[in-house]
């Protein structure tokens, strides 16, 4: 069930209505049933897979809690590590089988073929379960949080199941932490009109990002990437530039709808995007982009590897390993690994060159505190990040190199039949919607919260703004055949 579908437009108000009407003691049961129904609308059988991951991590939490009661310190430490290891191993094994099986065997076949050894891949033909990377990481974070003593082990298996399956953020995040969401499952939520209005407005903005901006930009991006051998270089550069905004509005739109939907019901989810393209360095970008995932890798991989506590070389190695793992998390393909590696390499090189850069700016008397200089840094950072997006968007690493080669060679001259997939009026709508996005992000970055400002307007003016937003989405939103909804990009991860 997609957020931009008619089904969700019916499902969400009904779930919210009965959530607040039902007695507090059964509300969580209603949400659990609704969450599993939400997931089973895609494929009922794969709900069993999510239930299995939930059961494994739930039991691991109880076993770690029991191990904490052991008086012998050596035995206690050994048991705690054993249950954590089993939880991670079993969950990651499930993820491997469903997401990385083909990738692993295809690469193993290729390596062995170099030595003249033929290997036939075992047949394991399955569909990648929607959201498996998200709910697996969320469940694993609970295991680690219990191990670290940051949360108590949840005794009720069904309340814990709601934490893993909470429908607003189930299939594409934010990847919530047990420290934030699990205790909210126990809390009594009363309907707050102001809180609900704010959540609905955030959902409306998310729908605008997805349907008006992302899906319209996708037409240009898909047209160019599917026909790159017949495209001029400027069209390829434009498509890579636009893809940065497509994926931002697509995934950021999903996150905003998820956060807003949860807020309507009284839940608070973590922020997932914070004006990422206004970052002044690649390191800052990853503090603003997909925050729930980047902090997950920081807390559960980078820091356990040693973080920056074991010298510069180890710090850089840990950084690269973390970003390579992040790239592999996104997809079982080398282009994702290269994308992650590039983002890690940017930060390593940036950190190495920082002293020299600061000395050069000082020697040239460049006023680094000025708005102009900060603007230059934003543009340069965007260019580096956008170049890496080429490898993310291309269907394979070899295709990304081909696209890059065509762009560098100048491409093909645009003929009379050349098209970007949109006519002139549609291109104008795209440009205006991108401008609206930039303005809103700029205002929010300047601590002028557009949503809070709208909510303070007089009631008649506020409703005019609401109706205008709804009208823009209905009229300028992109629909498929028969007004069907388009899938979100991150559903494939």
mmCIF file of C-alpha atoms in Angstrom, residues 187-493:
data_model
loop_
_atom_site.group_PDB
_atom_site.id
_atom_site.type_symbol
_atom_site.label_atom_id
_atom_site.label_comp_id
_atom_site.label_asym_id
_atom_site.label_seq_id
_atom_site.Cartn_x
_atom_site.Cartn_y
_atom_site.Cartn_z
ATOM 1 C CA UNK A 187 2.174 5.628 26.210
ATOM 2 C CA UNK A 188 -1.386 6.940 26.193
ATOM 3 C CA UNK A 189 -1.911 9.273 23.242
ATOM 4 C CA UNK A 190 -4.730 11.779 23.316
ATOM 5 C CA UNK A 191 -5.827 13.514 20.151
ATOM 6 C CA UNK A 192 -4.159 16.910 19.838
ATOM 7 C CA UNK A 193 -5.700 19.032 17.079
ATOM 8 C CA UNK A 194 -2.674 21.302 16.709
ATOM 9 C CA UNK A 195 -0.278 18.354 16.646
ATOM 10 C CA UNK A 196 -2.504 16.586 14.090
ATOM 11 C CA UNK A 197 -2.726 19.693 11.870
ATOM 12 C CA UNK A 198 1.046 19.959 11.876
ATOM 13 C CA UNK A 199 1.350 16.281 10.937
ATOM 14 C CA UNK A 200 -1.213 16.559 8.134
ATOM 15 C CA UNK A 201 0.583 19.601 6.748
ATOM 16 C CA UNK A 202 3.860 17.664 6.735
ATOM 17 C CA UNK A 203 2.103 14.808 4.911
ATOM 18 C CA UNK A 204 0.783 17.301 2.365
ATOM 19 C CA UNK A 205 4.284 18.638 1.760
ATOM 20 C CA UNK A 206 5.565 15.092 1.382
ATOM 21 C CA UNK A 207 2.920 14.352 -1.251
ATOM 22 C CA UNK A 208 3.902 17.540 -3.099
ATOM 23 C CA UNK A 209 7.551 16.482 -3.057
ATOM 24 C CA UNK A 210 6.704 13.029 -4.378
ATOM 25 C CA UNK A 211 3.883 13.615 -6.868
ATOM 26 C CA UNK A 212 4.607 17.092 -8.202
ATOM 27 C CA UNK A 213 8.405 17.254 -8.045
ATOM 28 C CA UNK A 214 9.942 13.759 -7.927
ATOM 29 C CA UNK A 215 7.616 11.985 -10.346
ATOM 30 C CA UNK A 216 7.775 14.830 -12.869
ATOM 31 C CA UNK A 217 11.565 15.046 -12.689
ATOM 32 C CA UNK A 218 11.660 11.241 -13.055
ATOM 33 C CA UNK A 219 10.283 11.549 -16.588
ATOM 34 C CA UNK A 220 13.302 13.567 -17.717
ATOM 35 C CA UNK A 221 15.779 11.410 -15.798
ATOM 36 C CA UNK A 222 14.353 8.131 -17.094
ATOM 37 C CA UNK A 223 14.195 9.422 -20.675
ATOM 38 C CA UNK A 224 17.857 10.428 -20.688
ATOM 39 C CA UNK A 225 19.217 7.399 -18.806
ATOM 40 C CA UNK A 226 17.259 4.969 -20.986
ATOM 41 C CA UNK A 227 18.511 6.612 -24.200
ATOM 42 C CA UNK A 228 21.888 7.996 -23.128
ATOM 43 C CA UNK A 229 23.654 6.764 -26.277
ATOM 44 C CA UNK A 230 21.527 9.162 -28.356
ATOM 45 C CA UNK A 231 21.740 12.115 -25.965
ATOM 46 C CA UNK A 232 23.918 15.254 -26.054
ATOM 47 C CA UNK A 233 26.304 15.710 -23.149
ATOM 48 C CA UNK A 234 24.321 18.604 -21.692
ATOM 49 C CA UNK A 235 21.201 16.407 -21.436
ATOM 50 C CA UNK A 236 23.136 13.751 -19.503
ATOM 51 C CA UNK A 237 24.541 16.379 -17.151
ATOM 52 C CA UNK A 238 21.024 17.794 -16.696
ATOM 53 C CA UNK A 239 19.606 14.342 -15.946
ATOM 54 C CA UNK A 240 22.276 13.626 -13.309
ATOM 55 C CA UNK A 241 21.627 17.070 -11.815
ATOM 56 C CA UNK A 242 17.884 16.446 -11.738
ATOM 57 C CA UNK A 243 18.233 12.970 -10.272
ATOM 58 C CA UNK A 244 19.676 14.541 -7.130
ATOM 59 C CA UNK A 245 16.345 16.308 -6.652
ATOM 60 C CA UNK A 246 14.289 13.324 -7.755
ATOM 61 C CA UNK A 247 15.714 11.018 -5.104
ATOM 62 C CA UNK A 248 15.629 13.759 -2.475
ATOM 63 C CA UNK A 249 11.958 14.549 -3.093
ATOM 64 C CA UNK A 250 11.006 10.902 -3.516
ATOM 65 C CA UNK A 251 12.656 9.622 -0.348
ATOM 66 C CA UNK A 252 12.328 12.862 1.599
ATOM 67 C CA UNK A 253 8.664 12.964 0.601
ATOM 68 C CA UNK A 254 8.143 9.423 1.903
ATOM 69 C CA UNK A 255 9.872 10.289 5.178
ATOM 70 C CA UNK A 256 7.762 13.418 5.628
ATOM 71 C CA UNK A 257 4.537 11.488 5.022
ATOM 72 C CA UNK A 258 5.664 8.800 7.472
ATOM 73 C CA UNK A 259 6.638 11.308 10.172
ATOM 74 C CA UNK A 260 3.451 13.302 9.606
ATOM 75 C CA UNK A 261 1.203 10.226 9.738
ATOM 76 C CA UNK A 262 2.794 9.089 12.985
ATOM 77 C CA UNK A 263 2.436 12.599 14.401
ATOM 78 C CA UNK A 264 -1.307 12.638 13.681
ATOM 79 C CA UNK A 265 -1.613 9.565 15.913
ATOM 80 C CA UNK A 266 0.536 11.138 18.622
ATOM 81 C CA UNK A 267 3.860 9.406 17.814
ATOM 82 C CA UNK A 268 7.134 11.242 17.269
ATOM 83 C CA UNK A 269 9.560 9.810 14.705
ATOM 84 C CA UNK A 270 13.109 11.011 14.143
ATOM 85 C CA UNK A 271 13.937 13.573 11.472
ATOM 86 C CA UNK A 272 15.364 11.901 8.367
ATOM 87 C CA UNK A 273 16.349 14.847 6.131
ATOM 88 C CA UNK A 274 17.553 18.327 7.015
ATOM 89 C CA UNK A 275 18.050 20.405 3.831
ATOM 90 C CA UNK A 276 20.899 18.128 2.660
ATOM 91 C CA UNK A 277 21.818 20.095 -0.466
ATOM 92 C CA UNK A 278 22.670 23.134 1.632
ATOM 93 C CA UNK A 279 25.584 21.225 3.161
ATOM 94 C CA UNK A 280 29.020 22.867 3.018
ATOM 95 C CA UNK A 281 30.980 19.615 3.041
ATOM 96 C CA UNK A 282 30.414 15.967 2.206
ATOM 97 C CA UNK A 283 30.691 15.128 5.888
ATOM 98 C CA UNK A 284 27.949 17.606 6.707
ATOM 99 C CA UNK A 285 25.811 16.161 3.915
ATOM 100 C CA UNK A 286 25.731 12.814 5.706
ATOM 101 C CA UNK A 287 24.561 14.529 8.868
ATOM 102 C CA UNK A 288 21.600 15.829 6.873
ATOM 103 C CA UNK A 289 20.792 12.966 4.451
ATOM 104 C CA UNK A 290 18.959 9.771 5.488
ATOM 105 C CA UNK A 291 19.858 10.605 9.050
ATOM 106 C CA UNK A 292 18.320 7.444 10.507
ATOM 107 C CA UNK A 293 20.568 5.199 8.390
ATOM 108 C CA UNK A 294 23.758 7.256 8.649
ATOM 109 C CA UNK A 295 23.445 7.397 12.454
ATOM 110 C CA UNK A 296 22.679 3.642 12.502
ATOM 111 C CA UNK A 297 25.942 2.890 10.724
ATOM 112 C CA UNK A 298 27.760 5.382 12.957
ATOM 113 C CA UNK A 299 26.472 3.860 16.196
ATOM 114 C CA UNK A 300 26.490 0.178 15.272
ATOM 115 C CA UNK A 301 29.417 -0.123 12.846
ATOM 116 C CA UNK A 302 31.736 2.905 12.751
ATOM 117 C CA UNK A 303 32.061 3.362 16.515
ATOM 118 C CA UNK A 304 32.387 -0.398 17.292
ATOM 119 C CA UNK A 305 35.156 -0.556 14.659
ATOM 120 C CA UNK A 306 37.023 2.062 16.673
ATOM 121 C CA UNK A 307 35.648 5.265 15.185
ATOM 122 C CA UNK A 308 38.250 8.015 15.385
ATOM 123 C CA UNK A 309 39.769 6.719 18.627
ATOM 124 C CA UNK A 310 42.633 4.691 17.117
ATOM 125 C CA UNK A 311 44.540 7.163 15.017
ATOM 126 C CA UNK A 312 44.080 8.809 11.647
ATOM 127 C CA UNK A 313 44.717 5.784 9.447
ATOM 128 C CA UNK A 314 42.283 3.607 11.373
ATOM 129 C CA UNK A 315 39.742 6.419 11.342
ATOM 130 C CA UNK A 316 39.920 6.676 7.548
ATOM 131 C CA UNK A 317 39.716 2.912 7.144
ATOM 132 C CA UNK A 318 36.688 2.749 9.448
ATOM 133 C CA UNK A 319 35.062 5.534 7.456
ATOM 134 C CA UNK A 320 35.588 3.733 4.142
ATOM 135 C CA UNK A 321 34.336 0.414 5.519
ATOM 136 C CA UNK A 322 31.226 2.116 6.878
ATOM 137 C CA UNK A 323 30.382 3.804 3.597
ATOM 138 C CA UNK A 324 31.100 0.693 1.536
ATOM 139 C CA UNK A 325 28.693 -1.182 3.819
ATOM 140 C CA UNK A 326 26.157 1.614 3.395
ATOM 141 C CA UNK A 327 26.442 1.313 -0.369
ATOM 142 C CA UNK A 328 25.941 -2.457 -0.200
ATOM 143 C CA UNK A 329 22.945 -1.950 2.103
ATOM 144 C CA UNK A 330 21.275 0.028 -0.667
ATOM 145 C CA UNK A 331 21.606 -2.664 -3.291
ATOM 146 C CA UNK A 332 23.323 -5.880 -4.337
ATOM 147 C CA UNK A 333 25.289 -4.323 -7.174
ATOM 148 C CA UNK A 334 28.765 -2.874 -7.609
ATOM 149 C CA UNK A 335 27.446 0.524 -8.638
ATOM 150 C CA UNK A 336 25.989 0.967 -5.132
ATOM 151 C CA UNK A 337 29.274 -0.114 -3.568
ATOM 152 C CA UNK A 338 31.142 2.413 -5.733
ATOM 153 C CA UNK A 339 28.612 5.091 -4.780
ATOM 154 C CA UNK A 340 29.182 4.380 -1.087
ATOM 155 C CA UNK A 341 32.946 4.224 -1.572
ATOM 156 C CA UNK A 342 32.986 7.601 -3.329
ATOM 157 C CA UNK A 343 31.091 9.237 -0.467
ATOM 158 C CA UNK A 344 33.516 7.732 2.035
ATOM 159 C CA UNK A 345 36.506 8.773 -0.066
ATOM 160 C CA UNK A 346 35.222 12.343 -0.279
ATOM 161 C CA UNK A 347 35.292 12.604 3.500
ATOM 162 C CA UNK A 348 38.720 11.019 3.860
ATOM 163 C CA UNK A 349 40.272 13.315 1.240
ATOM 164 C CA UNK A 350 38.453 16.322 2.683
ATOM 165 C CA UNK A 351 39.829 15.601 6.142
ATOM 166 C CA UNK A 352 43.375 15.074 4.813
ATOM 167 C CA UNK A 353 43.302 18.306 2.795
ATOM 168 C CA UNK A 354 41.605 20.440 5.461
ATOM 169 C CA UNK A 355 44.834 21.854 7.018
ATOM 170 C CA UNK A 356 46.270 22.723 3.589
ATOM 171 C CA UNK A 357 42.979 24.297 2.532
ATOM 172 C CA UNK A 358 42.809 26.428 5.653
ATOM 173 C CA UNK A 359 46.417 27.580 5.188
ATOM 174 C CA UNK A 360 45.770 28.457 1.555
ATOM 175 C CA UNK A 361 42.670 30.478 2.432
ATOM 176 C CA UNK A 362 44.632 32.288 5.124
ATOM 177 C CA UNK A 363 47.535 33.015 2.783
ATOM 178 C CA UNK A 364 45.210 34.346 0.071
ATOM 179 C CA UNK A 365 43.178 36.324 2.646
ATOM 180 C CA UNK A 366 39.952 34.638 1.557
ATOM 181 C CA UNK A 367 37.130 35.696 3.910
ATOM 182 C CA UNK A 368 35.798 32.217 4.721
ATOM 183 C CA UNK A 369 33.011 33.502 6.979
ATOM 184 C CA UNK A 370 31.210 35.395 4.236
ATOM 185 C CA UNK A 371 27.940 34.237 2.698
ATOM 186 C CA UNK A 372 29.571 34.114 -0.748
ATOM 187 C CA UNK A 373 32.275 31.701 0.385
ATOM 188 C CA UNK A 374 29.742 29.521 2.174
ATOM 189 C CA UNK A 375 27.701 29.509 -1.028
ATOM 190 C CA UNK A 376 30.757 28.368 -2.998
ATOM 191 C CA UNK A 377 31.245 25.502 -0.554
ATOM 192 C CA UNK A 378 27.585 24.477 -0.951
ATOM 193 C CA UNK A 379 27.907 24.409 -4.750
ATOM 194 C CA UNK A 380 31.170 22.440 -4.691
ATOM 195 C CA UNK A 381 29.740 19.939 -2.202
ATOM 196 C CA UNK A 382 26.644 19.473 -4.349
ATOM 197 C CA UNK A 383 28.765 18.795 -7.434
ATOM 198 C CA UNK A 384 30.706 16.045 -5.678
ATOM 199 C CA UNK A 385 27.555 14.474 -4.226
ATOM 200 C CA UNK A 386 25.756 14.730 -7.557
ATOM 201 C CA UNK A 387 28.617 13.027 -9.417
ATOM 202 C CA UNK A 388 28.308 10.086 -7.029
ATOM 203 C CA UNK A 389 24.551 9.931 -7.731
ATOM 204 C CA UNK A 390 25.403 8.903 -11.305
ATOM 205 C CA UNK A 391 26.595 5.527 -10.017
ATOM 206 C CA UNK A 392 23.545 5.206 -7.778
ATOM 207 C CA UNK A 393 21.080 5.823 -10.609
ATOM 208 C CA UNK A 394 22.753 3.767 -13.334
ATOM 209 C CA UNK A 395 21.516 0.147 -13.528
ATOM 210 C CA UNK A 396 25.085 -1.162 -13.255
ATOM 211 C CA UNK A 397 28.653 -0.001 -12.724
ATOM 212 C CA UNK A 398 29.575 -0.639 -16.367
ATOM 213 C CA UNK A 399 26.568 1.374 -17.548
ATOM 214 C CA UNK A 400 27.587 4.261 -15.283
ATOM 215 C CA UNK A 401 31.036 4.267 -16.911
ATOM 216 C CA UNK A 402 29.426 4.196 -20.366
ATOM 217 C CA UNK A 403 27.203 7.147 -19.488
ATOM 218 C CA UNK A 404 30.202 9.040 -18.160
ATOM 219 C CA UNK A 405 32.158 8.288 -21.356
ATOM 220 C CA UNK A 406 29.312 9.528 -23.568
ATOM 221 C CA UNK A 407 29.029 12.725 -21.518
ATOM 222 C CA UNK A 408 32.784 13.396 -21.662
ATOM 223 C CA UNK A 409 32.869 12.770 -25.413
ATOM 224 C CA UNK A 410 30.187 15.388 -26.005
ATOM 225 C CA UNK A 411 27.397 12.939 -26.731
ATOM 226 C CA UNK A 412 25.228 13.103 -29.832
ATOM 227 C CA UNK A 413 23.954 16.325 -31.352
ATOM 228 C CA UNK A 414 20.282 16.923 -30.594
ATOM 229 C CA UNK A 415 18.206 16.286 -33.708
ATOM 230 C CA UNK A 416 14.714 17.478 -34.610
ATOM 231 C CA UNK A 417 13.161 14.474 -32.813
ATOM 232 C CA UNK A 418 15.070 15.137 -29.583
ATOM 233 C CA UNK A 419 12.946 15.229 -26.429
ATOM 234 C CA UNK A 420 13.461 15.198 -22.693
ATOM 235 C CA UNK A 421 10.123 13.461 -22.174
ATOM 236 C CA UNK A 422 8.245 16.608 -21.114
ATOM 237 C CA UNK A 423 6.724 19.343 -23.245
ATOM 238 C CA UNK A 424 7.416 23.039 -22.623
ATOM 239 C CA UNK A 425 4.538 23.651 -20.156
ATOM 240 C CA UNK A 426 5.529 20.583 -18.147
ATOM 241 C CA UNK A 427 9.148 21.737 -18.033
ATOM 242 C CA UNK A 428 7.962 25.093 -16.675
ATOM 243 C CA UNK A 429 5.933 23.335 -13.966
ATOM 244 C CA UNK A 430 9.014 21.286 -13.098
ATOM 245 C CA UNK A 431 11.173 24.400 -12.829
ATOM 246 C CA UNK A 432 8.623 26.202 -10.642
ATOM 247 C CA UNK A 433 8.178 23.195 -8.362
ATOM 248 C CA UNK A 434 11.956 22.920 -7.940
ATOM 249 C CA UNK A 435 12.068 26.627 -7.131
ATOM 250 C CA UNK A 436 9.376 26.113 -4.476
ATOM 251 C CA UNK A 437 11.441 23.286 -2.996
ATOM 252 C CA UNK A 438 14.577 25.436 -2.841
ATOM 253 C CA UNK A 439 12.672 28.338 -1.244
ATOM 254 C CA UNK A 440 11.102 26.137 1.446
ATOM 255 C CA UNK A 441 14.425 24.453 2.232
ATOM 256 C CA UNK A 442 16.157 27.821 2.327
ATOM 257 C CA UNK A 443 13.591 29.267 4.729
ATOM 258 C CA UNK A 444 13.737 26.216 6.989
ATOM 259 C CA UNK A 445 17.539 26.367 6.999
ATOM 260 C CA UNK A 446 17.274 30.019 8.050
ATOM 261 C CA UNK A 447 15.131 28.883 11.016
ATOM 262 C CA UNK A 448 11.965 30.248 9.450
ATOM 263 C CA UNK A 449 9.800 27.152 9.801
ATOM 264 C CA UNK A 450 7.250 27.361 6.995
ATOM 265 C CA UNK A 451 4.941 24.806 8.615
ATOM 266 C CA UNK A 452 4.868 26.631 11.945
ATOM 267 C CA UNK A 453 4.270 29.925 10.164
ATOM 268 C CA UNK A 454 1.286 28.518 8.247
ATOM 269 C CA UNK A 455 -0.218 27.090 11.425
ATOM 270 C CA UNK A 456 -0.136 30.552 13.041
ATOM 271 C CA UNK A 457 -2.104 32.182 10.230
ATOM 272 C CA UNK A 458 -5.780 33.103 10.740
ATOM 273 C CA UNK A 459 -8.117 30.178 10.101
ATOM 274 C CA UNK A 460 -9.566 31.431 6.755
ATOM 275 C CA UNK A 461 -6.095 32.208 5.360
ATOM 276 C CA UNK A 462 -4.780 28.886 6.590
ATOM 277 C CA UNK A 463 -7.550 26.981 4.836
ATOM 278 C CA UNK A 464 -6.908 28.863 1.621
ATOM 279 C CA UNK A 465 -3.277 27.702 1.825
ATOM 280 C CA UNK A 466 -4.369 24.112 2.482
ATOM 281 C CA UNK A 467 -6.761 24.115 -0.459
ATOM 282 C CA UNK A 468 -4.146 25.627 -2.766
ATOM 283 C CA UNK A 469 -1.673 22.883 -1.797
ATOM 284 C CA UNK A 470 -4.267 20.162 -2.369
ATOM 285 C CA UNK A 471 -5.236 21.738 -5.693
ATOM 286 C CA UNK A 472 -1.604 21.850 -6.846
ATOM 287 C CA UNK A 473 -1.111 18.183 -5.971
ATOM 288 C CA UNK A 474 -4.339 17.082 -7.672
ATOM 289 C CA UNK A 475 -3.766 19.129 -10.825
ATOM 290 C CA UNK A 476 0.002 18.956 -11.227
ATOM 291 C CA UNK A 477 0.684 15.585 -9.591
ATOM 292 C CA UNK A 478 1.960 12.893 -11.934
ATOM 293 C CA UNK A 479 -0.207 9.806 -12.296
ATOM 294 C CA UNK A 480 0.271 6.539 -14.124
ATOM 295 C CA UNK A 481 -2.229 4.769 -16.398
ATOM 296 C CA UNK A 482 -5.710 4.963 -14.917
ATOM 297 C CA UNK A 483 -4.422 7.474 -12.345
ATOM 298 C CA UNK A 484 -2.303 4.769 -10.710
ATOM 299 C CA UNK A 485 0.315 5.735 -8.153
ATOM 300 C CA UNK A 486 4.056 5.418 -8.731
ATOM 301 C CA UNK A 487 6.289 3.459 -6.372
ATOM 302 C CA UNK A 488 8.815 5.129 -4.094
ATOM 303 C CA UNK A 489 12.465 4.617 -5.050
ATOM 304 C CA UNK A 490 13.545 3.269 -1.680
ATOM 305 C CA UNK A 491 10.975 0.458 -1.756
ATOM 306 C CA UNK A 492 13.542 -1.510 -3.781
ATOM 307 C CA UNK A 493 16.007 -1.413 -0.882
#
